[in-house]
mmCIF file of C-alpha atoms in Angstrom:
data_model
loop_
_atom_site.group_PDB
_atom_site.id
_atom_site.type_symbol
_atom_site.label_atom_id
_atom_site.label_comp_id
_atom_site.label_asym_id
_atom_site.label_seq_id
_atom_site.Cartn_x
_atom_site.Cartn_y
_atom_site.Cartn_z
ATOM 1 C CA UNK A 82 -3.016 120.788 69.285
ATOM 2 C CA UNK A 83 -0.455 118.015 68.845
ATOM 3 C CA UNK A 84 1.642 117.927 65.696
ATOM 4 C CA UNK A 85 0.933 115.057 63.287
ATOM 5 C CA UNK A 86 3.346 112.137 63.530
ATOM 6 C CA UNK A 87 5.707 111.382 60.667
ATOM 7 C CA UNK A 88 3.880 108.043 60.463
ATOM 8 C CA UNK A 89 0.447 109.662 60.088
ATOM 9 C CA UNK A 90 -2.317 110.629 62.553
ATOM 10 C CA UNK A 91 -1.827 109.297 66.071
ATOM 11 C CA UNK A 92 -4.332 107.826 68.492
ATOM 12 C CA UNK A 93 -5.012 111.100 70.297
ATOM 13 C CA UNK A 94 -5.762 112.925 67.055
ATOM 14 C CA UNK A 95 -8.339 110.319 66.007
ATOM 15 C CA UNK A 96 -9.962 109.318 69.288
ATOM 16 C CA UNK A 97 -9.261 112.372 71.438
ATOM 17 C CA UNK A 98 -6.922 112.852 74.423
ATOM 18 C CA UNK A 99 -9.171 110.919 76.817
ATOM 19 C CA UNK A 100 -8.452 107.694 74.900
ATOM 20 C CA UNK A 101 -4.654 107.760 75.187
ATOM 21 C CA UNK A 102 -4.584 105.360 78.119
ATOM 22 C CA UNK A 103 -7.687 103.391 77.264
ATOM 23 C CA UNK A 104 -10.374 105.964 77.969
ATOM 24 C CA UNK A 105 -12.897 106.362 80.804
ATOM 25 C CA UNK A 106 -14.589 102.990 80.158
ATOM 26 C CA UNK A 107 -11.387 100.997 80.683
ATOM 27 C CA UNK A 108 -11.904 98.288 83.307
ATOM 28 C CA UNK A 109 -8.892 98.186 85.615
ATOM 29 C CA UNK A 110 -8.267 96.466 88.949
ATOM 30 C CA UNK A 111 -4.501 96.927 89.207
ATOM 31 C CA UNK A 112 -2.852 100.176 88.169
ATOM 32 C CA UNK A 113 0.514 100.328 86.392
ATOM 33 C CA UNK A 114 1.990 101.343 89.755
ATOM 34 C CA UNK A 115 0.702 98.136 91.359
ATOM 35 C CA UNK A 116 -2.148 99.744 93.303
ATOM 36 C CA UNK A 117 -5.319 97.687 93.772
ATOM 37 C CA UNK A 118 -8.421 99.568 92.678
ATOM 38 C CA UNK A 119 -12.066 98.532 92.610
ATOM 39 C CA UNK A 120 -14.683 98.449 89.901
ATOM 40 C CA UNK A 121 -18.444 98.520 90.542
ATOM 41 C CA UNK A 122 -19.227 95.752 88.042
ATOM 42 C CA UNK A 123 -16.145 93.554 87.701
ATOM 43 C CA UNK A 124 -14.585 93.460 91.162
ATOM 44 C CA UNK A 125 -13.398 90.123 92.542
ATOM 45 C CA UNK A 126 -11.469 88.843 95.534
ATOM 46 C CA UNK A 127 -8.295 87.044 94.509
ATOM 47 C CA UNK A 128 -6.765 84.492 96.915
ATOM 48 C CA UNK A 129 -3.011 84.752 97.419
ATOM 49 C CA UNK A 130 -2.381 81.405 95.719
ATOM 50 C CA UNK A 131 -4.289 82.526 92.637
ATOM 51 C CA UNK A 132 -2.301 85.758 92.431
ATOM 52 C CA UNK A 133 0.994 83.915 92.757
ATOM 53 C CA UNK A 134 -0.184 81.416 90.160
ATOM 54 C CA UNK A 135 -0.988 84.093 87.601
ATOM 55 C CA UNK A 136 2.353 85.778 88.263
ATOM 56 C CA UNK A 137 4.099 82.456 87.660
ATOM 57 C CA UNK A 138 2.089 81.912 84.473
ATOM 58 C CA UNK A 139 3.134 85.289 83.077
ATOM 59 C CA UNK A 140 6.801 84.859 83.954
ATOM 60 C CA UNK A 141 6.983 81.412 82.362
ATOM 61 C CA UNK A 142 5.018 82.514 79.311
ATOM 62 C CA UNK A 143 7.449 85.381 78.787
ATOM 63 C CA UNK A 144 10.321 82.917 79.062
ATOM 64 C CA UNK A 145 8.736 80.714 76.383
ATOM 65 C CA UNK A 146 8.516 83.778 74.158
ATOM 66 C CA UNK A 147 12.109 84.840 74.878
ATOM 67 C CA UNK A 148 13.509 81.385 74.183
ATOM 68 C CA UNK A 149 11.528 80.964 70.986
ATOM 69 C CA UNK A 150 12.714 84.350 69.723
ATOM 70 C CA UNK A 151 16.329 83.359 70.461
ATOM 71 C CA UNK A 152 15.850 80.003 68.736
ATOM 72 C CA UNK A 153 14.610 81.778 65.622
ATOM 73 C CA UNK A 154 17.595 84.112 65.663
ATOM 74 C CA UNK A 155 19.861 81.056 65.803
ATOM 75 C CA UNK A 156 18.150 79.451 62.824
ATOM 76 C CA UNK A 157 16.265 76.790 64.764
ATOM 77 C CA UNK A 158 12.805 78.205 63.956
ATOM 78 C CA UNK A 159 11.637 79.569 60.645
ATOM 79 C CA UNK A 160 9.620 82.344 62.291
ATOM 80 C CA UNK A 161 8.085 83.216 65.662
ATOM 81 C CA UNK A 162 5.103 85.394 66.595
ATOM 82 C CA UNK A 163 6.025 87.272 69.770
ATOM 83 C CA UNK A 164 3.635 88.087 72.603
ATOM 84 C CA UNK A 165 5.910 90.343 74.673
ATOM 85 C CA UNK A 166 3.713 92.747 76.652
ATOM 86 C CA UNK A 167 0.520 90.772 76.144
ATOM 87 C CA UNK A 168 1.053 88.202 78.907
ATOM 88 C CA UNK A 169 -1.678 89.574 81.198
ATOM 89 C CA UNK A 170 -4.297 89.566 78.451
ATOM 90 C CA UNK A 171 -3.595 85.939 77.631
ATOM 91 C CA UNK A 172 -3.169 84.560 81.134
ATOM 92 C CA UNK A 173 -6.202 86.428 82.439
ATOM 93 C CA UNK A 174 -8.341 85.083 79.603
ATOM 94 C CA UNK A 175 -6.840 81.597 79.830
ATOM 95 C CA UNK A 176 -7.326 81.153 83.553
ATOM 96 C CA UNK A 177 -10.969 82.302 83.355
ATOM 97 C CA UNK A 178 -11.842 79.207 81.309
ATOM 98 C CA UNK A 179 -13.507 76.054 82.580
ATOM 99 C CA UNK A 180 -12.365 72.642 81.300
ATOM 100 C CA UNK A 181 -15.388 72.259 79.004
ATOM 101 C CA UNK A 182 -14.908 75.660 77.336
ATOM 102 C CA UNK A 183 -13.269 75.683 73.919
ATOM 103 C CA UNK A 184 -10.650 78.083 72.537
ATOM 104 C CA UNK A 185 -10.001 79.055 68.926
ATOM 105 C CA UNK A 186 -6.611 80.836 68.871
ATOM 106 C CA UNK A 187 -4.619 82.861 66.386
ATOM 107 C CA UNK A 188 -0.889 82.121 66.026
ATOM 108 C CA UNK A 189 0.116 84.230 69.062
ATOM 109 C CA UNK A 190 -1.856 82.701 71.940
ATOM 110 C CA UNK A 191 1.139 81.039 73.606
ATOM 111 C CA UNK A 192 -0.043 82.103 77.064
ATOM 112 C CA UNK A 193 -3.535 80.689 76.553
ATOM 113 C CA UNK A 194 -1.959 77.474 75.255
ATOM 114 C CA UNK A 195 0.076 77.325 78.472
ATOM 115 C CA UNK A 196 -3.090 77.706 80.547
ATOM 116 C CA UNK A 197 -4.772 74.896 78.603
ATOM 117 C CA UNK A 198 -1.904 72.508 79.264
ATOM 118 C CA UNK A 199 -0.385 72.488 75.770
ATOM 119 C CA UNK A 200 3.324 71.652 75.918
ATOM 120 C CA UNK A 201 5.185 74.729 74.601
ATOM 121 C CA UNK A 202 7.501 72.362 72.746
ATOM 122 C CA UNK A 203 4.493 71.438 70.605
ATOM 123 C CA UNK A 204 4.157 75.104 69.666
ATOM 124 C CA UNK A 205 7.769 75.201 68.525
ATOM 125 C CA UNK A 206 7.240 72.302 66.131
ATOM 126 C CA UNK A 207 4.804 74.378 64.111
ATOM 127 C CA UNK A 208 7.202 77.312 63.807
ATOM 128 C CA UNK A 209 10.112 74.961 63.078
ATOM 129 C CA UNK A 210 8.137 73.576 60.178
ATOM 130 C CA UNK A 211 8.157 69.936 61.249
ATOM 131 C CA UNK A 212 4.383 69.688 61.810
ATOM 132 C CA UNK A 213 1.140 71.633 61.507
ATOM 133 C CA UNK A 214 0.515 71.624 65.240
ATOM 134 C CA UNK A 215 1.407 68.627 67.374
ATOM 135 C CA UNK A 216 -1.274 68.872 70.044
ATOM 136 C CA UNK A 217 -4.687 67.214 70.001
ATOM 137 C CA UNK A 218 -7.349 69.973 70.110
ATOM 138 C CA UNK A 219 -9.827 67.594 71.724
ATOM 139 C CA UNK A 220 -7.487 66.824 74.611
ATOM 140 C CA UNK A 221 -7.077 70.430 75.719
ATOM 141 C CA UNK A 222 -10.150 72.069 74.117
ATOM 142 C CA UNK A 223 -7.629 74.324 72.418
ATOM 143 C CA UNK A 224 -7.724 74.492 68.646
ATOM 144 C CA UNK A 225 -4.737 74.453 66.345
ATOM 145 C CA UNK A 226 -3.196 77.814 65.550
ATOM 146 C CA UNK A 227 -4.974 79.685 62.756
ATOM 147 C CA UNK A 228 -2.693 81.512 60.350
ATOM 148 C CA UNK A 229 -5.474 82.915 58.128
ATOM 149 C CA UNK A 230 -6.338 86.245 59.747
ATOM 150 C CA UNK A 231 -9.790 86.219 61.343
ATOM 151 C CA UNK A 232 -10.930 82.809 60.068
ATOM 152 C CA UNK A 233 -11.078 81.386 63.589
ATOM 153 C CA UNK A 234 -13.890 83.794 64.517
ATOM 154 C CA UNK A 235 -16.198 81.937 62.130
ATOM 155 C CA UNK A 236 -14.943 78.564 63.378
ATOM 156 C CA UNK A 237 -15.631 79.623 66.963
ATOM 157 C CA UNK A 238 -19.114 80.893 66.179
ATOM 158 C CA UNK A 239 -20.012 77.706 64.341
ATOM 159 C CA UNK A 240 -18.694 75.564 67.191
ATOM 160 C CA UNK A 241 -20.640 77.688 69.683
ATOM 161 C CA UNK A 242 -23.838 77.188 67.687
ATOM 162 C CA UNK A 243 -23.080 73.468 67.758
ATOM 163 C CA UNK A 244 -22.781 73.165 71.532
ATOM 164 C CA UNK A 245 -25.905 75.300 71.789
ATOM 165 C CA UNK A 246 -27.754 72.646 69.787
ATOM 166 C CA UNK A 247 -26.145 69.892 71.851
ATOM 167 C CA UNK A 248 -27.920 71.278 74.908
ATOM 168 C CA UNK A 249 -24.691 72.335 76.641
ATOM 169 C CA UNK A 250 -25.783 75.927 77.256
ATOM 170 C CA UNK A 251 -28.136 77.366 79.842
ATOM 171 C CA UNK A 252 -28.825 74.156 81.753
ATOM 172 C CA UNK A 253 -27.686 75.530 85.090
ATOM 173 C CA UNK A 254 -25.145 72.729 85.465
ATOM 174 C CA UNK A 255 -21.710 74.349 85.961
ATOM 175 C CA UNK A 256 -19.979 71.158 84.842
ATOM 176 C CA UNK A 257 -21.947 70.988 81.587
ATOM 177 C CA UNK A 258 -22.646 74.524 80.404
ATOM 178 C CA UNK A 259 -19.885 75.610 78.044
ATOM 179 C CA UNK A 260 -18.698 78.669 76.153
ATOM 180 C CA UNK A 261 -16.324 79.322 73.281
ATOM 181 C CA UNK A 262 -13.599 81.960 72.966
ATOM 182 C CA UNK A 263 -12.387 83.366 69.661
ATOM 183 C CA UNK A 264 -9.046 85.139 69.942
ATOM 184 C CA UNK A 265 -8.016 87.711 67.369
ATOM 185 C CA UNK A 266 -6.141 90.983 67.108
ATOM 186 C CA UNK A 267 -7.119 94.526 66.247
ATOM 187 C CA UNK A 268 -6.038 93.987 62.645
ATOM 188 C CA UNK A 269 -8.366 91.007 62.261
ATOM 189 C CA UNK A 270 -11.292 93.180 63.340
ATOM 190 C CA UNK A 271 -11.128 94.693 59.850
ATOM 191 C CA UNK A 272 -11.597 91.298 58.189
ATOM 192 C CA UNK A 273 -14.909 90.249 56.721
ATOM 193 C CA UNK A 274 -14.749 86.874 58.491
ATOM 194 C CA UNK A 275 -14.781 88.543 61.904
ATOM 195 C CA UNK A 276 -17.694 90.806 61.075
ATOM 196 C CA UNK A 277 -19.643 87.904 59.582
ATOM 197 C CA UNK A 278 -18.986 85.948 62.772
ATOM 198 C CA UNK A 279 -20.398 88.878 64.768
ATOM 199 C CA UNK A 280 -23.575 88.795 62.671
ATOM 200 C CA UNK A 281 -24.124 85.054 63.038
ATOM 201 C CA UNK A 282 -23.303 85.095 66.754
ATOM 202 C CA UNK A 283 -25.770 87.906 67.384
ATOM 203 C CA UNK A 284 -28.492 86.405 65.180
ATOM 204 C CA UNK A 285 -28.313 82.999 66.858
ATOM 205 C CA UNK A 286 -27.367 84.189 70.348
ATOM 206 C CA UNK A 287 -24.302 81.959 70.201
ATOM 207 C CA UNK A 288 -22.339 81.310 73.426
ATOM 208 C CA UNK A 289 -19.106 82.870 72.182
ATOM 209 C CA UNK A 290 -16.726 85.466 73.613
ATOM 210 C CA UNK A 291 -14.864 87.466 71.010
ATOM 211 C CA UNK A 292 -11.573 88.298 72.717
ATOM 212 C CA UNK A 293 -9.692 90.983 70.812
ATOM 213 C CA UNK A 294 -6.145 91.764 71.914
ATOM 214 C CA UNK A 295 -5.815 95.325 70.706
ATOM 215 C CA UNK A 296 -2.032 95.640 70.705
ATOM 216 C CA UNK A 297 -2.307 98.884 68.680
ATOM 217 C CA UNK A 298 -0.649 97.533 65.541
ATOM 218 C CA UNK A 299 -1.813 95.330 62.657
ATOM 219 C CA UNK A 300 1.750 94.633 61.568
ATOM 220 C CA UNK A 301 2.601 98.220 60.540
ATOM 221 C CA UNK A 302 -0.921 99.694 60.476
ATOM 222 C CA UNK A 303 -1.919 101.563 63.662
ATOM 223 C CA UNK A 304 -5.347 101.172 65.228
ATOM 224 C CA UNK A 305 -6.225 104.755 64.225
ATOM 225 C CA UNK A 306 -6.293 103.669 60.593
ATOM 226 C CA UNK A 307 -8.501 100.653 61.250
ATOM 227 C CA UNK A 308 -11.350 102.181 63.236
ATOM 228 C CA UNK A 309 -12.747 105.634 63.882
ATOM 229 C CA UNK A 310 -14.230 104.521 67.194
ATOM 230 C CA UNK A 311 -12.795 102.361 69.998
ATOM 231 C CA UNK A 312 -13.126 98.719 68.974
ATOM 232 C CA UNK A 313 -15.321 97.591 71.881
ATOM 233 C CA UNK A 314 -18.007 100.051 70.768
ATOM 234 C CA UNK A 315 -18.408 98.173 67.481
ATOM 235 C CA UNK A 316 -20.252 95.402 69.317
ATOM 236 C CA UNK A 317 -23.313 97.610 69.844
ATOM 237 C CA UNK A 318 -23.806 97.857 66.097
ATOM 238 C CA UNK A 319 -24.177 94.080 65.967
ATOM 239 C CA UNK A 320 -26.480 93.907 68.964
ATOM 240 C CA UNK A 321 -24.351 92.568 71.796
ATOM 241 C CA UNK A 322 -22.275 94.161 74.564
ATOM 242 C CA UNK A 323 -18.641 95.197 74.306
ATOM 243 C CA UNK A 324 -16.204 95.809 77.151
ATOM 244 C CA UNK A 325 -12.761 97.403 77.112
ATOM 245 C CA UNK A 326 -10.390 96.030 79.743
ATOM 246 C CA UNK A 327 -6.823 96.941 80.634
ATOM 247 C CA UNK A 328 -5.037 94.139 78.812
ATOM 248 C CA UNK A 329 -1.897 94.707 80.906
ATOM 249 C CA UNK A 330 -3.872 94.039 84.092
ATOM 250 C CA UNK A 331 -4.205 90.295 84.599
ATOM 251 C CA UNK A 332 -6.761 90.724 87.396
ATOM 252 C CA UNK A 333 -9.127 92.873 85.352
ATOM 253 C CA UNK A 334 -8.734 90.672 82.285
ATOM 254 C CA UNK A 335 -9.587 87.605 84.342
ATOM 255 C CA UNK A 336 -12.645 89.276 85.900
ATOM 256 C CA UNK A 337 -14.052 90.604 82.624
ATOM 257 C CA UNK A 338 -13.446 87.368 80.713
ATOM 258 C CA UNK A 339 -14.954 85.303 83.497
ATOM 259 C CA UNK A 340 -18.101 87.437 83.420
ATOM 260 C CA UNK A 341 -18.347 87.245 79.612
ATOM 261 C CA UNK A 342 -17.870 83.464 79.647
ATOM 262 C CA UNK A 343 -20.512 83.000 82.320
ATOM 263 C CA UNK A 344 -22.926 85.160 80.367
ATOM 264 C CA UNK A 345 -22.359 82.924 77.335
ATOM 265 C CA UNK A 346 -22.729 79.695 79.330
ATOM 266 C CA UNK A 347 -26.047 80.895 80.750
ATOM 267 C CA UNK A 348 -27.422 81.444 77.267
ATOM 268 C CA UNK A 349 -27.248 85.243 77.162
ATOM 269 C CA UNK A 350 -25.203 85.335 73.973
ATOM 270 C CA UNK A 351 -21.951 86.833 72.720
ATOM 271 C CA UNK A 352 -19.700 89.519 74.176
ATOM 272 C CA UNK A 353 -16.819 91.434 72.635
ATOM 273 C CA UNK A 354 -13.898 91.903 75.038
ATOM 274 C CA UNK A 355 -11.277 94.369 73.871
ATOM 275 C CA UNK A 356 -8.085 93.836 75.842
ATOM 276 C CA UNK A 357 -6.320 97.169 75.463
ATOM 277 C CA UNK A 358 -2.611 96.352 75.428
ATOM 278 C CA UNK A 359 0.542 96.934 73.389
ATOM 279 C CA UNK A 360 2.794 94.765 71.268
ATOM 280 C CA UNK A 361 6.186 95.478 72.831
ATOM 281 C CA UNK A 362 8.043 93.324 70.325
ATOM 282 C CA UNK A 363 7.770 92.872 66.590
ATOM 283 C CA UNK A 364 4.757 91.456 64.784
ATOM 284 C CA UNK A 365 6.916 88.424 64.038
ATOM 285 C CA UNK A 366 10.644 87.873 63.953
ATOM 286 C CA UNK A 367 10.646 88.934 60.274
ATOM 287 C CA UNK A 368 9.359 92.399 61.196
ATOM 288 C CA UNK A 369 11.242 95.612 62.083
ATOM 289 C CA UNK A 370 8.861 97.851 64.068
ATOM 290 C CA UNK A 371 11.369 100.725 64.227
ATOM 291 C CA UNK A 372 10.422 101.463 60.623
ATOM 292 C CA UNK A 373 6.862 102.447 61.471
ATOM 293 C CA UNK A 374 6.464 103.357 65.158
ATOM 294 C CA UNK A 375 8.040 105.785 67.586
ATOM 295 C CA UNK A 376 10.321 104.712 70.412
ATOM 296 C CA UNK A 377 8.474 107.152 72.712
ATOM 297 C CA UNK A 378 5.352 104.976 72.458
ATOM 298 C CA UNK A 379 7.304 101.866 73.405
ATOM 299 C CA UNK A 380 8.859 103.629 76.388
ATOM 300 C CA UNK A 381 5.413 104.834 77.478
ATOM 301 C CA UNK A 382 4.075 101.273 77.495
ATOM 302 C CA UNK A 383 7.137 99.846 79.253
ATOM 303 C CA UNK A 384 5.884 101.651 82.348
ATOM 304 C CA UNK A 385 2.721 99.514 82.157
ATOM 305 C CA UNK A 386 4.505 96.165 82.056
ATOM 306 C CA UNK A 387 1.995 93.488 83.165
ATOM 307 C CA UNK A 388 4.484 91.358 85.102
ATOM 308 C CA UNK A 389 6.171 94.253 86.906
ATOM 309 C CA UNK A 390 2.896 95.716 88.162
ATOM 310 C CA UNK A 391 1.728 92.420 89.645
ATOM 311 C CA UNK A 392 5.123 91.801 91.253
ATOM 312 C CA UNK A 393 4.995 95.240 92.886
ATOM 313 C CA UNK A 394 1.564 94.445 94.298
ATOM 314 C CA UNK A 395 2.607 91.019 95.542
ATOM 315 C CA UNK A 396 5.747 92.325 97.233
ATOM 316 C CA UNK A 397 3.986 95.312 98.749
ATOM 317 C CA UNK A 398 1.423 93.013 100.350
ATOM 318 C CA UNK A 399 3.925 90.400 101.495
ATOM 319 C CA UNK A 400 2.611 87.727 99.140
ATOM 320 C CA UNK A 401 5.983 86.935 97.561
ATOM 321 C CA UNK A 402 9.572 87.403 98.667
ATOM 322 C CA UNK A 403 13.039 87.172 97.128
ATOM 323 C CA UNK A 404 13.116 83.408 97.639
ATOM 324 C CA UNK A 405 9.866 82.931 95.698
ATOM 325 C CA UNK A 406 11.108 85.074 92.825
ATOM 326 C CA UNK A 407 14.454 83.275 92.775
ATOM 327 C CA UNK A 408 12.751 79.859 92.701
ATOM 328 C CA UNK A 409 10.557 81.018 89.842
ATOM 329 C CA UNK A 410 13.574 82.257 87.922
ATOM 330 C CA UNK A 411 15.200 78.846 88.357
ATOM 331 C CA UNK A 412 12.019 77.190 87.095
ATOM 332 C CA UNK A 413 12.050 79.514 84.079
ATOM 333 C CA UNK A 414 15.689 78.646 83.411
ATOM 334 C CA UNK A 415 14.845 74.944 83.481
ATOM 335 C CA UNK A 416 11.960 75.541 81.086
ATOM 336 C CA UNK A 417 14.241 77.491 78.760
ATOM 337 C CA UNK A 418 16.806 74.686 78.749
ATOM 338 C CA UNK A 419 14.127 72.090 77.978
ATOM 339 C CA UNK A 420 12.824 74.165 75.087
ATOM 340 C CA UNK A 421 16.279 74.744 73.601
ATOM 341 C CA UNK A 422 17.272 71.099 73.726
ATOM 342 C CA UNK A 423 13.836 69.800 72.831
ATOM 343 C CA UNK A 424 13.502 72.044 69.807
ATOM 344 C CA UNK A 425 16.782 70.859 68.319
ATOM 345 C CA UNK A 426 15.750 67.248 68.888
ATOM 346 C CA UNK A 427 12.382 67.509 67.131
ATOM 347 C CA UNK A 428 12.316 64.862 64.397
ATOM 348 C CA UNK A 429 11.962 65.891 60.779
ATOM 349 C CA UNK A 430 8.630 64.865 59.255
ATOM 350 C CA UNK A 431 8.408 61.836 57.007
ATOM 351 C CA UNK A 432 7.458 62.805 53.442
ATOM 352 C CA UNK A 433 4.459 60.457 53.342
ATOM 353 C CA UNK A 434 3.027 62.088 56.464
ATOM 354 C CA UNK A 435 1.768 64.719 54.025
ATOM 355 C CA UNK A 436 -1.169 62.404 53.265
ATOM 356 C CA UNK A 437 -1.938 61.262 56.821
ATOM 357 C CA UNK A 438 -4.289 64.004 58.012
ATOM 358 C CA UNK A 439 -6.130 65.111 54.889
ATOM 359 C CA UNK A 440 -9.321 63.076 55.382
ATOM 360 C CA UNK A 441 -10.602 60.917 58.220
ATOM 361 C CA UNK A 442 -11.093 58.141 55.656
ATOM 362 C CA UNK A 443 -8.655 57.943 52.771
ATOM 363 C CA UNK A 444 -10.258 58.427 49.362
ATOM 364 C CA UNK A 445 -9.279 56.450 46.277
ATOM 365 C CA UNK A 446 -7.780 59.552 44.701
ATOM 366 C CA UNK A 447 -5.700 60.319 47.776
ATOM 367 C CA UNK A 448 -4.552 56.688 47.965
ATOM 368 C CA UNK A 449 -3.364 56.811 44.356
ATOM 369 C CA UNK A 450 -1.496 60.041 45.051
ATOM 370 C CA UNK A 451 0.140 58.551 48.150
ATOM 371 C CA UNK A 452 1.167 55.372 46.342
ATOM 372 C CA UNK A 453 2.531 57.351 43.419
ATOM 373 C CA UNK A 454 4.562 59.595 45.699
ATOM 374 C CA UNK A 455 5.835 56.561 47.634
ATOM 375 C CA UNK A 456 7.036 54.991 44.390
ATOM 376 C CA UNK A 457 8.729 58.244 43.456
ATOM 377 C CA UNK A 458 10.592 58.288 46.779
ATOM 378 C CA UNK A 459 11.593 54.655 46.395
ATOM 379 C CA UNK A 460 13.153 55.432 43.019
ATOM 380 C CA UNK A 461 15.681 57.633 44.781
ATOM 381 C CA UNK A 462 16.495 54.907 47.290
ATOM 382 C CA UNK A 463 17.134 52.463 44.419
ATOM 383 C CA UNK A 464 19.485 54.882 42.688
ATOM 384 C CA UNK A 465 21.784 54.874 45.709
ATOM 385 C CA UNK A 466 21.900 51.088 46.107
#
């Protein structure tokens, strides 16, 4: 029997040795060694262009994350939520979407934002503190980042019930039928909002996919302290299916998410997808994970790197070469340069902008507040004249 960790019981002690690498129900199409395997329910054929595209997405998403982390260290961002190691989970889920589908993210879905066409510079504005999110959610069907843990699960379920009542589910028209995705982490699964969303989604058969990136850590709390069973199995208690997928396998994540989205669009209700992955970096740039987790675990998961395994597969099958990789690196360098320069050039917000997006129609009370604050600001201008 294994000895208890200095940080408390480990995953094997709670879930058993079969769960260390995701367990027997883990859906996987690409092994950590880059070997293509098949699954009886979720197997797909991936064209070469699609594989290269997902590899590019992951490389560029990692570069966004690396640059943003460096910008925070240099004082250009107040904070940054890293996604290192979770690129496959996000790109697989993001590329499975159709244009009419809608996404409700947390504050870490930088890869999904990339897939939805959100300029990564707009993400930086939020973490720089110059805006509350500079993209239009209606333009990309990608909601603003949600900082309140788990709240977006309720938003997603309500939106899904709305499109259900709009007649945009189960029509058989692939250009009309829509689904909603709620992203959250393993820590949020312990929140009441998420469980209430499960209840409403099940009761009303809402077309929503609950996509949980189980990166093993809710800040400093390990998954073993949050659940006594694997997270995907919780779905059965609410009355809808749950699937655990290898969240470091972009092919499997794409296949499982695509199936769950199609099930929702057809009117068959919600699905819980648990993307079993690992947070290789810190929770945010204010966090020091060496205080609560073992370096052996990090080293173990480095061998499952989502980008490395896909590159091995692509090279082994002659789908990319050194020139392709070099061109992609140059593209990533250009992206990094644009983010560095663009971040520093982001304009500071105007004080009166505070009142601009409170209500669609300004109330009398808000107008009085705005006018009073404007007069207060003008008093400073007069003192310098």
